[in-house]
CSV table of C-alpha atoms and ligand atoms in Angstrom, one decimal:
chain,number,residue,atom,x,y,z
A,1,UNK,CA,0.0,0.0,0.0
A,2,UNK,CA,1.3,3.4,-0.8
A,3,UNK,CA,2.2,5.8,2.3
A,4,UNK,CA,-0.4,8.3,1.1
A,5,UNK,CA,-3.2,5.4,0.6
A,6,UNK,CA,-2.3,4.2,4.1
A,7,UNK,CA,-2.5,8.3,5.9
A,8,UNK,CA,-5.7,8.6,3.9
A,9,UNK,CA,-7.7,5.5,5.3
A,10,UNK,CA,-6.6,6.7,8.9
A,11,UNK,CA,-7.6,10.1,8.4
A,12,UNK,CA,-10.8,8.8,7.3
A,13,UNK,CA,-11.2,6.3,10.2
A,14,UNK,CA,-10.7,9.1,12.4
A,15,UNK,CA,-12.8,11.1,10.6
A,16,UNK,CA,-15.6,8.4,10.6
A,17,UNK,CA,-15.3,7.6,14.2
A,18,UNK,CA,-15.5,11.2,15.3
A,19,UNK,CA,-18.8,12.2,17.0
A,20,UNK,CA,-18.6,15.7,15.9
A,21,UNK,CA,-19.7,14.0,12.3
A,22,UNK,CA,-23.1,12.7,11.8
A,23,UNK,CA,-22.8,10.9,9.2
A,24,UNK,CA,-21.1,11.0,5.3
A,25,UNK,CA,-22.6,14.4,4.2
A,26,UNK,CA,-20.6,15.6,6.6
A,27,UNK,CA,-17.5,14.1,4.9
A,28,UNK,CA,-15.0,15.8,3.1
A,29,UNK,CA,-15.1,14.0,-0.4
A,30,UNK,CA,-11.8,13.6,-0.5
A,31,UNK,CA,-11.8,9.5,-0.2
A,32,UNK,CA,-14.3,7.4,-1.1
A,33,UNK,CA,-18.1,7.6,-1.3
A,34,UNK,CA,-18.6,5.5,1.8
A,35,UNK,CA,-16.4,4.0,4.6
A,36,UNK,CA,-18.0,0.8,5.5
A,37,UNK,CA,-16.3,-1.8,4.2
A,38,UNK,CA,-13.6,0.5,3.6
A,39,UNK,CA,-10.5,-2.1,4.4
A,40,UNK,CA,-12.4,-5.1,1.6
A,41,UNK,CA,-10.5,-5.1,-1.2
A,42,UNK,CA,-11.6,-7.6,-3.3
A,43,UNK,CA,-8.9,-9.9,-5.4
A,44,UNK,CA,-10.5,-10.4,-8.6
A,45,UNK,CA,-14.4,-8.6,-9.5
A,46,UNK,CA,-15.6,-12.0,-9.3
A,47,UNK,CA,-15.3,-11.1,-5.3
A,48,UNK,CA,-16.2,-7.5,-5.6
A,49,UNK,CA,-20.1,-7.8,-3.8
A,50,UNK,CA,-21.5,-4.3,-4.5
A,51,UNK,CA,-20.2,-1.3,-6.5
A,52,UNK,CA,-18.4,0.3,-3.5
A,53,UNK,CA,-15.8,-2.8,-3.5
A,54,UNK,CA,-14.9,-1.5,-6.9
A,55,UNK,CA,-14.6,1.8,-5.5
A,56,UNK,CA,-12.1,0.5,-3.0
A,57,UNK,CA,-9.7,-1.3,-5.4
A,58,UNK,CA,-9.7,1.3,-8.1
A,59,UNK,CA,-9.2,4.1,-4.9
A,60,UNK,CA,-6.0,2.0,-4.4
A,61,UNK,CA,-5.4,1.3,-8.1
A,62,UNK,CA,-5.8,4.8,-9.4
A,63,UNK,CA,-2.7,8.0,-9.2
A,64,UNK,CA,-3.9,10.3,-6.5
A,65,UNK,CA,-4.7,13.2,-9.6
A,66,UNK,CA,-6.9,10.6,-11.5
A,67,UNK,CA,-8.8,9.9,-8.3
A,68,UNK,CA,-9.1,13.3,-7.5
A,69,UNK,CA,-10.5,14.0,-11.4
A,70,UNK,CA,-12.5,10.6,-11.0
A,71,UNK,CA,-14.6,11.6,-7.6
A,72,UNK,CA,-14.8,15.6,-7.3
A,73,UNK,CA,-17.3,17.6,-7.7
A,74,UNK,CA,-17.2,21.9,-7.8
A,75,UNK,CA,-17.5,24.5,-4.9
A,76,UNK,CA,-17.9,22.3,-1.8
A,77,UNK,CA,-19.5,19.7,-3.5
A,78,UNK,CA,-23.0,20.3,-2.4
A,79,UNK,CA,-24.5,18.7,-5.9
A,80,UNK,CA,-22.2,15.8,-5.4
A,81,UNK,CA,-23.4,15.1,-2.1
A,82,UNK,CA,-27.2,15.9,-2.8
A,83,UNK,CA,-27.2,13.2,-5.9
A,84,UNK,CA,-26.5,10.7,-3.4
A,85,UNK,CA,-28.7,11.9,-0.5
A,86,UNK,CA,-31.9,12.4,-2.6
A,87,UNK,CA,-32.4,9.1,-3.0
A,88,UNK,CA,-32.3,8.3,0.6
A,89,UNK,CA,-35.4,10.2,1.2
A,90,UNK,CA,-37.5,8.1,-1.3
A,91,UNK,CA,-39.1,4.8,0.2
A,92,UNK,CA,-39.7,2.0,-1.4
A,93,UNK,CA,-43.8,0.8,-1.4
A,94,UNK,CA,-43.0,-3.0,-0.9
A,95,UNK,CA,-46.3,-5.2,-2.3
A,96,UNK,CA,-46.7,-9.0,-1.8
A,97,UNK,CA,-48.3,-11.5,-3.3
A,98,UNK,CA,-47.3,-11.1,-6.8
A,99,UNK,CA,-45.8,-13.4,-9.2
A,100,UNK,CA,-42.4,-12.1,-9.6
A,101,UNK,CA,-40.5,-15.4,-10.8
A,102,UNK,CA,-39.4,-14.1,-14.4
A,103,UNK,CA,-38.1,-10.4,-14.1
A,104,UNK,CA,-37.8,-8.5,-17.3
A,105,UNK,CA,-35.9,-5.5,-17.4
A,106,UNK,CA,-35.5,-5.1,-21.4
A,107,UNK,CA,-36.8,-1.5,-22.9
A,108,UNK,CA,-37.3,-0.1,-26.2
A,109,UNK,CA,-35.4,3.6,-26.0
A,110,UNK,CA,-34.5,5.7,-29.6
A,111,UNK,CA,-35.2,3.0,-31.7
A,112,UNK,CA,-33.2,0.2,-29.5
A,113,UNK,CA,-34.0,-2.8,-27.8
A,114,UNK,CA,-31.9,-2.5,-24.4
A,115,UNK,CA,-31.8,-5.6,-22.3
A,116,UNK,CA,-31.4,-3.2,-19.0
A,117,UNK,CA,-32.1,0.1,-18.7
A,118,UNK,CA,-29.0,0.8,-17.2
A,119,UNK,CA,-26.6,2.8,-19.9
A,120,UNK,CA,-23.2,3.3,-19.7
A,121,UNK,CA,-22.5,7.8,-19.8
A,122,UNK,CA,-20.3,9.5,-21.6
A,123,UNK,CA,-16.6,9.9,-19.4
A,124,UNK,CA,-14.1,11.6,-20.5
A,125,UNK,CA,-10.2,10.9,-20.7
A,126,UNK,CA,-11.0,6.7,-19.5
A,127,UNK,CA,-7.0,6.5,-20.3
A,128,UNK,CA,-6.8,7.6,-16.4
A,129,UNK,CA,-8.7,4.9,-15.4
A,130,UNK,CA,-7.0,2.2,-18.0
A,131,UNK,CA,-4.5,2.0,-20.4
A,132,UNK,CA,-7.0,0.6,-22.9
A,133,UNK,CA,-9.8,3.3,-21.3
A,134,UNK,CA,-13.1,3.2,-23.8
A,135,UNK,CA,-12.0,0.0,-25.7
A,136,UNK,CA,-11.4,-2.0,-22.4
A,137,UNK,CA,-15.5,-0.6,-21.3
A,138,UNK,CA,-16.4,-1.3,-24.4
A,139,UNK,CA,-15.0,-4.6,-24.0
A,140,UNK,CA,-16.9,-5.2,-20.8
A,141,UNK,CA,-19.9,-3.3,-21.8
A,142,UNK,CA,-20.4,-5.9,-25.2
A,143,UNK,CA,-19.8,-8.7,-22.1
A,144,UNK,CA,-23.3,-7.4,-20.7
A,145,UNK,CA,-25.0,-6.5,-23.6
A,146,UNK,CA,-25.2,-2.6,-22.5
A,147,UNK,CA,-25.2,0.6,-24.2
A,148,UNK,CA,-22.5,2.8,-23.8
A,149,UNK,CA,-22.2,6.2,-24.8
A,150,UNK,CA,-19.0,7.3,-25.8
A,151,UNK,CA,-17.4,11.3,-25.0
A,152,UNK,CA,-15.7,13.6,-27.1
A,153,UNK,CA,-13.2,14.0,-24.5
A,154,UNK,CA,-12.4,10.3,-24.7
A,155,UNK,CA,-8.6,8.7,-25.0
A,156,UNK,CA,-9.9,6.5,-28.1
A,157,UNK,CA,-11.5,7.0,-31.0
A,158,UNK,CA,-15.0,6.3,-31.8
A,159,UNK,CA,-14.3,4.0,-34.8
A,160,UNK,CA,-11.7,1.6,-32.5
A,161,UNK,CA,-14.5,1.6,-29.4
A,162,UNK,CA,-16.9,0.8,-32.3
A,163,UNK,CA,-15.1,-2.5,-33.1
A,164,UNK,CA,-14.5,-3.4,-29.2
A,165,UNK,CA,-18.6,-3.1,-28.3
A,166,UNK,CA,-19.5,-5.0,-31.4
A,167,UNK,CA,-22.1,-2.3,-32.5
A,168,UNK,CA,-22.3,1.1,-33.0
A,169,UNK,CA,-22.0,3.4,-29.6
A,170,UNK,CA,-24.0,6.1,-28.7
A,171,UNK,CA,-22.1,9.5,-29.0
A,172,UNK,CA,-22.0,12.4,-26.6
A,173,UNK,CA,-21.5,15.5,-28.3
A,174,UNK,CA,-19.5,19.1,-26.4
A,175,UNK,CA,-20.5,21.4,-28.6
A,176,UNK,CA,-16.9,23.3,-29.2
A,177,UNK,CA,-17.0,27.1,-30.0
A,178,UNK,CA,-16.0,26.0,-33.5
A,179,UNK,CA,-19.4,24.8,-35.5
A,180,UNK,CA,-17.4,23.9,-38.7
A,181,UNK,CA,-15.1,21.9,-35.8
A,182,UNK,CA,-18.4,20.3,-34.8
A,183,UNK,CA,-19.9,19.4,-37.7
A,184,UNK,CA,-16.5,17.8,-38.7
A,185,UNK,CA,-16.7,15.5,-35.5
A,186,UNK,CA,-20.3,15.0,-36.3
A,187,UNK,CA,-19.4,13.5,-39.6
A,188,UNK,CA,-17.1,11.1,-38.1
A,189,UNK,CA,-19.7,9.9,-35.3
A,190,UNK,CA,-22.2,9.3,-38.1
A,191,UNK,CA,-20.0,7.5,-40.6
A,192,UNK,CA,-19.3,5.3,-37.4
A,193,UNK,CA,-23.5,3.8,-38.0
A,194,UNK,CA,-24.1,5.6,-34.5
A,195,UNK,CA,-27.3,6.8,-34.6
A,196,UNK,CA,-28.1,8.6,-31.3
A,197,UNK,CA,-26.3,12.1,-29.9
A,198,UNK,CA,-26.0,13.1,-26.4
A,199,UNK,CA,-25.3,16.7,-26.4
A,200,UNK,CA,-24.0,17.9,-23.5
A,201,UNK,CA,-25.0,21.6,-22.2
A,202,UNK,CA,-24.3,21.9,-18.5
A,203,UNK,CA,-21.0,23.1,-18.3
A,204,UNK,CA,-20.5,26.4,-19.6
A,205,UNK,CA,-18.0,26.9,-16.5
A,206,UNK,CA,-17.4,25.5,-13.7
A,207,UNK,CA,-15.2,25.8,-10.6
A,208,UNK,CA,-13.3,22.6,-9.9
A,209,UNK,CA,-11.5,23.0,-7.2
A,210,UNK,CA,-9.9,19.9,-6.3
A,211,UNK,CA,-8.5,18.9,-9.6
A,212,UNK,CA,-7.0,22.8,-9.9
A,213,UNK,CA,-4.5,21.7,-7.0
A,214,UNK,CA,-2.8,19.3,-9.4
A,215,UNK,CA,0.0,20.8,-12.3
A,216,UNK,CA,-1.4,18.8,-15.2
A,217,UNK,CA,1.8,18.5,-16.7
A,218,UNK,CA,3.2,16.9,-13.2
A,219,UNK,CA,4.5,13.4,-13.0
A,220,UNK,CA,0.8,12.3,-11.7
A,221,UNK,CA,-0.8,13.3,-14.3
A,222,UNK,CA,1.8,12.7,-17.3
A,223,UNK,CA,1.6,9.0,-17.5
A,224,UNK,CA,-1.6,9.7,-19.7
A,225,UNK,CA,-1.4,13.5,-21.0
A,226,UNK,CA,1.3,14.6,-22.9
A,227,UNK,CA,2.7,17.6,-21.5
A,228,UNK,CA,1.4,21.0,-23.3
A,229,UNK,CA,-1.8,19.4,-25.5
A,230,UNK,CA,-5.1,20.9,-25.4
A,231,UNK,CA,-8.3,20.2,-26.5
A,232,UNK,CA,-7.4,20.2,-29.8
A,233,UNK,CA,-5.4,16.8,-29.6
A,234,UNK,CA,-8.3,14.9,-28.5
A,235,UNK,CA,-8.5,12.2,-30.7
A,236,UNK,CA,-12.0,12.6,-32.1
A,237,UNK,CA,-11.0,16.4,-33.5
A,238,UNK,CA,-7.7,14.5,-35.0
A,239,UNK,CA,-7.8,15.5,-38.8
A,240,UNK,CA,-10.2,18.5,-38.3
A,241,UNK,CA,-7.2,21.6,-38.2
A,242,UNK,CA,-8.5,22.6,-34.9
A,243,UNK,CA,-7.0,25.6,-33.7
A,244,UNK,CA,-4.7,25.6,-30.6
A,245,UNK,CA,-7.2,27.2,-28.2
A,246,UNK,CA,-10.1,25.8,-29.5
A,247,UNK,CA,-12.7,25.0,-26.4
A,248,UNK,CA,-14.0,21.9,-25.7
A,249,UNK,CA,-17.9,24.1,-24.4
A,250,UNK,CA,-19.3,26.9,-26.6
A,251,UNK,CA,-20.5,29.4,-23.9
A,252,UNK,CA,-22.6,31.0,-26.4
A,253,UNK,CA,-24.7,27.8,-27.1
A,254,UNK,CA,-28.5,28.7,-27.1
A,255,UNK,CA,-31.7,27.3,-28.6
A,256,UNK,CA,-30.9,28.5,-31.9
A,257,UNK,CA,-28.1,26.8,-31.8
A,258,UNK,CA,-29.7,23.7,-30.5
A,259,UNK,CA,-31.8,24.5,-33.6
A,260,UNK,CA,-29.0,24.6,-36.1
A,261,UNK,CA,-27.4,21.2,-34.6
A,262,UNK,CA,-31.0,19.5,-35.4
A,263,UNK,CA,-31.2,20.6,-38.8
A,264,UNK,CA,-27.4,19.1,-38.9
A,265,UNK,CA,-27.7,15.6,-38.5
A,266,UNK,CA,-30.3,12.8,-38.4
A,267,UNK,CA,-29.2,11.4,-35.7
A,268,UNK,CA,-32.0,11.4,-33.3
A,269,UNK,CA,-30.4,14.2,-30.4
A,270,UNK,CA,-30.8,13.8,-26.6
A,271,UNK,CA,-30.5,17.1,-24.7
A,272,UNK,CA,-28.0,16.5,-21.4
A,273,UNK,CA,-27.6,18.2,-18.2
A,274,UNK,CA,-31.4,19.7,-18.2
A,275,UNK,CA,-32.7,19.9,-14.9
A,276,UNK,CA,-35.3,23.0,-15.2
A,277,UNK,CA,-38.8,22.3,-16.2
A,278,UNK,CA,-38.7,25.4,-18.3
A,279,UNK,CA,-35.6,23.9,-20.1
A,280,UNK,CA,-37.7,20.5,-20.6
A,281,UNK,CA,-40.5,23.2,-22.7
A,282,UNK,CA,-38.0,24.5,-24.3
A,283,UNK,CA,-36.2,21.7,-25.6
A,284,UNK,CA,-39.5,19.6,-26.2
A,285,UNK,CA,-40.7,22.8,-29.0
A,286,UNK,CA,-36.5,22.7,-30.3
A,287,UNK,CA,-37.4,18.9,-31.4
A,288,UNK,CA,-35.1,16.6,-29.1
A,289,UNK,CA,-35.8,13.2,-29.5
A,290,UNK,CA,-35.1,12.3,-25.3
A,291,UNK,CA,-34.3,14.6,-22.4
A,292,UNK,CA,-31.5,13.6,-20.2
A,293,UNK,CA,-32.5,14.4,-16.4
A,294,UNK,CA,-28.2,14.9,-15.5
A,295,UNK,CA,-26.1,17.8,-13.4
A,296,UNK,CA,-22.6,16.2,-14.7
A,297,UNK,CA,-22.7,14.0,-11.5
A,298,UNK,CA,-22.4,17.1,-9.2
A,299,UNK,CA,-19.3,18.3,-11.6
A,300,UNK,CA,-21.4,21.2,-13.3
A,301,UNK,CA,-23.6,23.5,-11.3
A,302,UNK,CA,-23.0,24.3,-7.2
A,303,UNK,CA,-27.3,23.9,-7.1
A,304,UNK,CA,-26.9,21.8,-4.4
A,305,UNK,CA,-30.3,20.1,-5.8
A,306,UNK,CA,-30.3,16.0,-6.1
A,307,UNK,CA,-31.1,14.9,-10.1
A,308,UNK,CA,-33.6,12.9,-8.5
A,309,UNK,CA,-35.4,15.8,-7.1
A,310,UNK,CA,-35.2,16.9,-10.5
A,311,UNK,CA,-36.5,14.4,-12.4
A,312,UNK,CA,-40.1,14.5,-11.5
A,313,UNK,CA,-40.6,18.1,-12.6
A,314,UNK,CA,-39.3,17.2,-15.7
A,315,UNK,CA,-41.3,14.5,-16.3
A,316,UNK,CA,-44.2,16.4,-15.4
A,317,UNK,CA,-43.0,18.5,-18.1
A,318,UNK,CA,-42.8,15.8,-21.1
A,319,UNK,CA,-45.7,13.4,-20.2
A,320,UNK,CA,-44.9,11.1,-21.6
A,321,UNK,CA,-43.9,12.5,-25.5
A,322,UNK,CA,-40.3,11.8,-25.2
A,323,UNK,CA,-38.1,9.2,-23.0
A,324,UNK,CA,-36.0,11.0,-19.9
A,325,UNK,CA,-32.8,9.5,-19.0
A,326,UNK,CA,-31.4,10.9,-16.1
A,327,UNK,CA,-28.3,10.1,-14.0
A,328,UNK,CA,-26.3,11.3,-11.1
A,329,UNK,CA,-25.3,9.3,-7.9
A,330,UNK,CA,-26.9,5.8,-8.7
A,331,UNK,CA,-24.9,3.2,-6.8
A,332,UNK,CA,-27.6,0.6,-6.1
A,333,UNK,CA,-30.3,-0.8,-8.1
A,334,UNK,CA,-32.6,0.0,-6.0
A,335,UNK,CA,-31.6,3.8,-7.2
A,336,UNK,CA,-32.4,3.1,-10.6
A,337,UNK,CA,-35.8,1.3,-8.9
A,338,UNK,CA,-36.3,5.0,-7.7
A,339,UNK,CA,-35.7,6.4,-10.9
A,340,UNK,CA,-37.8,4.8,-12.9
A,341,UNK,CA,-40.5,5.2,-10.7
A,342,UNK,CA,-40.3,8.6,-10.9
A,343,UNK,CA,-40.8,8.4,-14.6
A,344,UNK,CA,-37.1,7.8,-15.6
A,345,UNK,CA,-37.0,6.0,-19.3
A,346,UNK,CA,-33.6,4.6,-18.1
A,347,UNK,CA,-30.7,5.8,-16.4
A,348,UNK,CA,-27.5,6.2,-16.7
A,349,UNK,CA,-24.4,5.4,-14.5
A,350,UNK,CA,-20.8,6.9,-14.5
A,351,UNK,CA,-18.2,6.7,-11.4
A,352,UNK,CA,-19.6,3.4,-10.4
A,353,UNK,CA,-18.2,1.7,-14.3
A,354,UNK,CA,-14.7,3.8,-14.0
A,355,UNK,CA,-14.0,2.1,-10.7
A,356,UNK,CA,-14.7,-1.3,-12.3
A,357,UNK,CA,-12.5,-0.6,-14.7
A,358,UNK,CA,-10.2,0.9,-12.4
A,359,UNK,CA,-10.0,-1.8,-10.4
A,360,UNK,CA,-10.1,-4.8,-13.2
A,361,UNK,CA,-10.0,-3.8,-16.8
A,362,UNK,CA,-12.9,-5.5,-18.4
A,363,UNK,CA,-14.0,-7.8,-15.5
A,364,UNK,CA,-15.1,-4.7,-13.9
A,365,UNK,CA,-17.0,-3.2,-15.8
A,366,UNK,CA,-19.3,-5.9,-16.2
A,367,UNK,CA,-19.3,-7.1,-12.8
A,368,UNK,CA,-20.1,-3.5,-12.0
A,369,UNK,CA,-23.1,-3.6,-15.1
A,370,UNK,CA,-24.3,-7.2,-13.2
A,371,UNK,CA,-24.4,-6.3,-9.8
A,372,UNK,CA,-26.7,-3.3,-10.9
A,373,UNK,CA,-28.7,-5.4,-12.9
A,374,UNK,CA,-29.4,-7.7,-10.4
A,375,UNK,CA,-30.0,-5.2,-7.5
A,376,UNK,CA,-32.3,-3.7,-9.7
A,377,UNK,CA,-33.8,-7.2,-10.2
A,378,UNK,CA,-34.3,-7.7,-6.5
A,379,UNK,CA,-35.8,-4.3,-6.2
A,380,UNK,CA,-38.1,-5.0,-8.2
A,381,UNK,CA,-39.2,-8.1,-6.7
A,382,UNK,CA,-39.6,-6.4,-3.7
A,383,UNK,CA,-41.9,-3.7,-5.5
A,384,UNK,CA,-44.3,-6.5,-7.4
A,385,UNK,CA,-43.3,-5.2,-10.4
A,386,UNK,CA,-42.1,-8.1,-12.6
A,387,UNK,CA,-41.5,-5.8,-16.0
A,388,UNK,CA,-40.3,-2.1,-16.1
A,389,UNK,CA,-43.8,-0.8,-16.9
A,390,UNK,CA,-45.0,-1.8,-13.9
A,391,UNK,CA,-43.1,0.1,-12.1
A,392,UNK,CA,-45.2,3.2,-11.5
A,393,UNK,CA,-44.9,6.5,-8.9
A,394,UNK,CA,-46.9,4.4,-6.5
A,395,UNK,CA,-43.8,2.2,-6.5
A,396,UNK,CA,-42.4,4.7,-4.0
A,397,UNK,CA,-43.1,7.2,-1.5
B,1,FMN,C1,-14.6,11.5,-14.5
B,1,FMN,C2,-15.9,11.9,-15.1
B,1,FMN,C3,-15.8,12.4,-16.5
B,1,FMN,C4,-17.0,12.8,-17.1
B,1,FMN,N1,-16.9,13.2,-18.4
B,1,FMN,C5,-18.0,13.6,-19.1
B,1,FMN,C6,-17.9,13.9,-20.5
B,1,FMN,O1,-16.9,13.9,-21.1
B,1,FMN,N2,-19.1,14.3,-21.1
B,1,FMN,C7,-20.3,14.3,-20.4
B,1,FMN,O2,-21.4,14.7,-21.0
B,1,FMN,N3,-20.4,13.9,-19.1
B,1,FMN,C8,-19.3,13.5,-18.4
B,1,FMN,N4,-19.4,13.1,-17.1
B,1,FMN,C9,-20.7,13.1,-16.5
B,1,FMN,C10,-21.3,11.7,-16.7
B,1,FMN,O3,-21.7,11.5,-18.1
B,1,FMN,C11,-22.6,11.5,-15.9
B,1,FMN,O4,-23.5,12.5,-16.1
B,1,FMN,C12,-22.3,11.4,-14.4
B,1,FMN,O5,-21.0,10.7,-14.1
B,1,FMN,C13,-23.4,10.6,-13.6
B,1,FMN,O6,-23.1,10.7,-12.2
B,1,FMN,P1,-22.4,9.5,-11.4
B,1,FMN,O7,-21.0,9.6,-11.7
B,1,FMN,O8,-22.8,9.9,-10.0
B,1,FMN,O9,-23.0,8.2,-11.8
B,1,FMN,C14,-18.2,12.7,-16.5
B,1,FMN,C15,-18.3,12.2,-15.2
B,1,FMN,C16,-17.1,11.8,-14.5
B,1,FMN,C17,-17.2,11.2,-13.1
């Protein structure tokens, strides 16, 4: 164990044993997401038992930068903290008496059949996680049978993690402050056959605190970035001339824009990071083909407001028109449970799949993808809801 691994678990034993603390929101999110269990680290992901063993190996496994990049949020963290909380304070309504031997969890989303409606969001730079990053999770998400969405920012490109998964990924789109830029990548993602476009709009800045502490071009962070490249080395703008200081977000992004991007492409477009019901109008009349319920994981706005909390005002919004994804702090199945009850189409997980392939390449990823799916399975057994469209708001209070 390294000496910094070793002063970080006592600080957070002493920490977790201190009364002045009542409990992990009170945590500095320093370490890990939760300290039970905290000394299991598990030898293979065959012995991994819920997501947080993954989190343990790959919080050994990873540099102290790439966890720091892996688990922060912005400001204090509030968002971060809230994603996790919110679903704490929604209870599940447990009926008996129903036939729940088979469990089907398969879904029809944008024109695809999805065995589980657990998808696999866009990360960017998996390289920290893995020397083999998106092809590795695209490796373990093919194992499952999952959909994975794959991020501009990634290490690899979209025509290698193609090949790995087996079938055309879904692609999430930053919208650069370069449209001829964008419409290059575009290109690319649809000559790839994918067929479905996440675009991204929740960070036009952002204060990230924790990661600012690190010298990018340090010895922790060099062993995957090369010293002095920007956002125009990433490998899905290779080929495109992209200027030196061209930006990864596009602060002037607005409806028309949105607009412009529609009239593009034909990929069908899912709108990311809205969590306003007045957003969820406005995109529903700019002709998205989903709504994707997501605050970055805590890593865009200090709201301090729980996606979960968000979801239902945005589904209130889009009865039923157009699917909602939504993501943000889903560690159990019984989260996604939660989720879908609150109108949720499917949802999406992101930490949780890093540490599995953090901590095992491949292996973990999957395991990660199976332990969800069967939490979620026991869930809903527990609810009486053999299928997904069962599962209604009465499913929880
Ligand atoms: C390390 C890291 C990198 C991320 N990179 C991207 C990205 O490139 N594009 C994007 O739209 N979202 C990105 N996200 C956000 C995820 O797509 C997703 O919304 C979020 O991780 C869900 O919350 P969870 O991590 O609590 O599951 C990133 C999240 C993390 C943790």
């Amino acid at each position: 164990m390294k000496s910094s691994d070793c002063s970080r678990r006592k600080l957070l034993q002493y920490l977790a044993g201190s009364p002045l603390l009542a409990g992990l929101d009170n945590l500095p999110l320093i370490a890990a997401e939760r300290l039970d269990d905290r000394d299991y680290i598990a030898e293979s992901a065959e012995w991994a038992v819920n997501v947080f063993d993954m989190e343990n190996v790959a919080l050994k496994n990873l540099s102290q930068a790439h966890w720091t990049y892996v688990s922060q949020g912005v400001d204090d963290e509030l968002t971060l903290r809230a994603n996790r909380a919110g679903y704490e304070r929604l209870h599940l309504r447990a009926r008996r008496l129903v036939d729940v031997s088979t469990i089907s969890k398969q879904t029809e989303l944008l024109g695809h059949t999805l065995a589980s409606p657990i998808i696999m969001a866009p990360v960017g730079g998996l390289g920290m996680a893995h020397t083999n990053g998106e092809i590795e999770a695209a490796l373990g998400a093919r194992n499952t049978g999952h959909k994975m969405i794959l991020s501009t920012a990634a290490t690899f490109g979209i025509e290698d993690v193609t090949a790995a998964r087996g079938e055309p990924v879904w692609y999430q789109l930053y919208a650069t402050n370069i449209w001829e830029i964008t419409q290059g990548i575009l290109r690319r993602v649809e000559a790839s056959g994918s067929d479905v476009l996440f675009l991204t709009t929740d960070i036009p800045d952002r204060n990230q605190d924790r990661m600012r502490r690190f010298d990018q071009n340090s010895d922790a962070c060099t062993d995957c970035h090369i010293p002095g490249t920007t956002f125009a080395d990433r490998t899905m703008l290779q080929g495109l001339n992209a200027p030196r200081n061209i930006s990864s977000q596009n602060m002037a992004m607005d409806w028309a824009w949105l607009r412009r991007l529609r009239d593009s492409t034909d990929m069908k477009i899912v709108i990311k990071g809205i969590t306003h019901p007045e957003d969820a109008r406005l995109a529903l009349s700019a002709g998205v083909d989903a709504i994707h319920v997501s605050n970055h994981g805590g890593r865009a706005d200090e709201s301090g407001f729980a996606t979960i909390d968000s979801l239902p005002e945005v589904v209130d919004v889009v009865r039923g028109r157009i699917p909602v994804i939504m993501d943000g702090g889903i560690r159990r199945g019984m989260d996604v449970l939660k989720a879908l009850a609150l109108g949720a189409n499917a949802v999406c997980i992101g930490r949780p799949y890093i540490w599995g392939l953090a901590a095992f390449g491949q292996e973990g990823v999957s395991k990660v993808l199976q332990i969800l799916d069967h939490e979620l399975e026991v869930a809903m057994r527990q609810a009486g809801t053999p299928s997904l469209a069962d599962i209604t708001r009465d499913t929880v209070r």
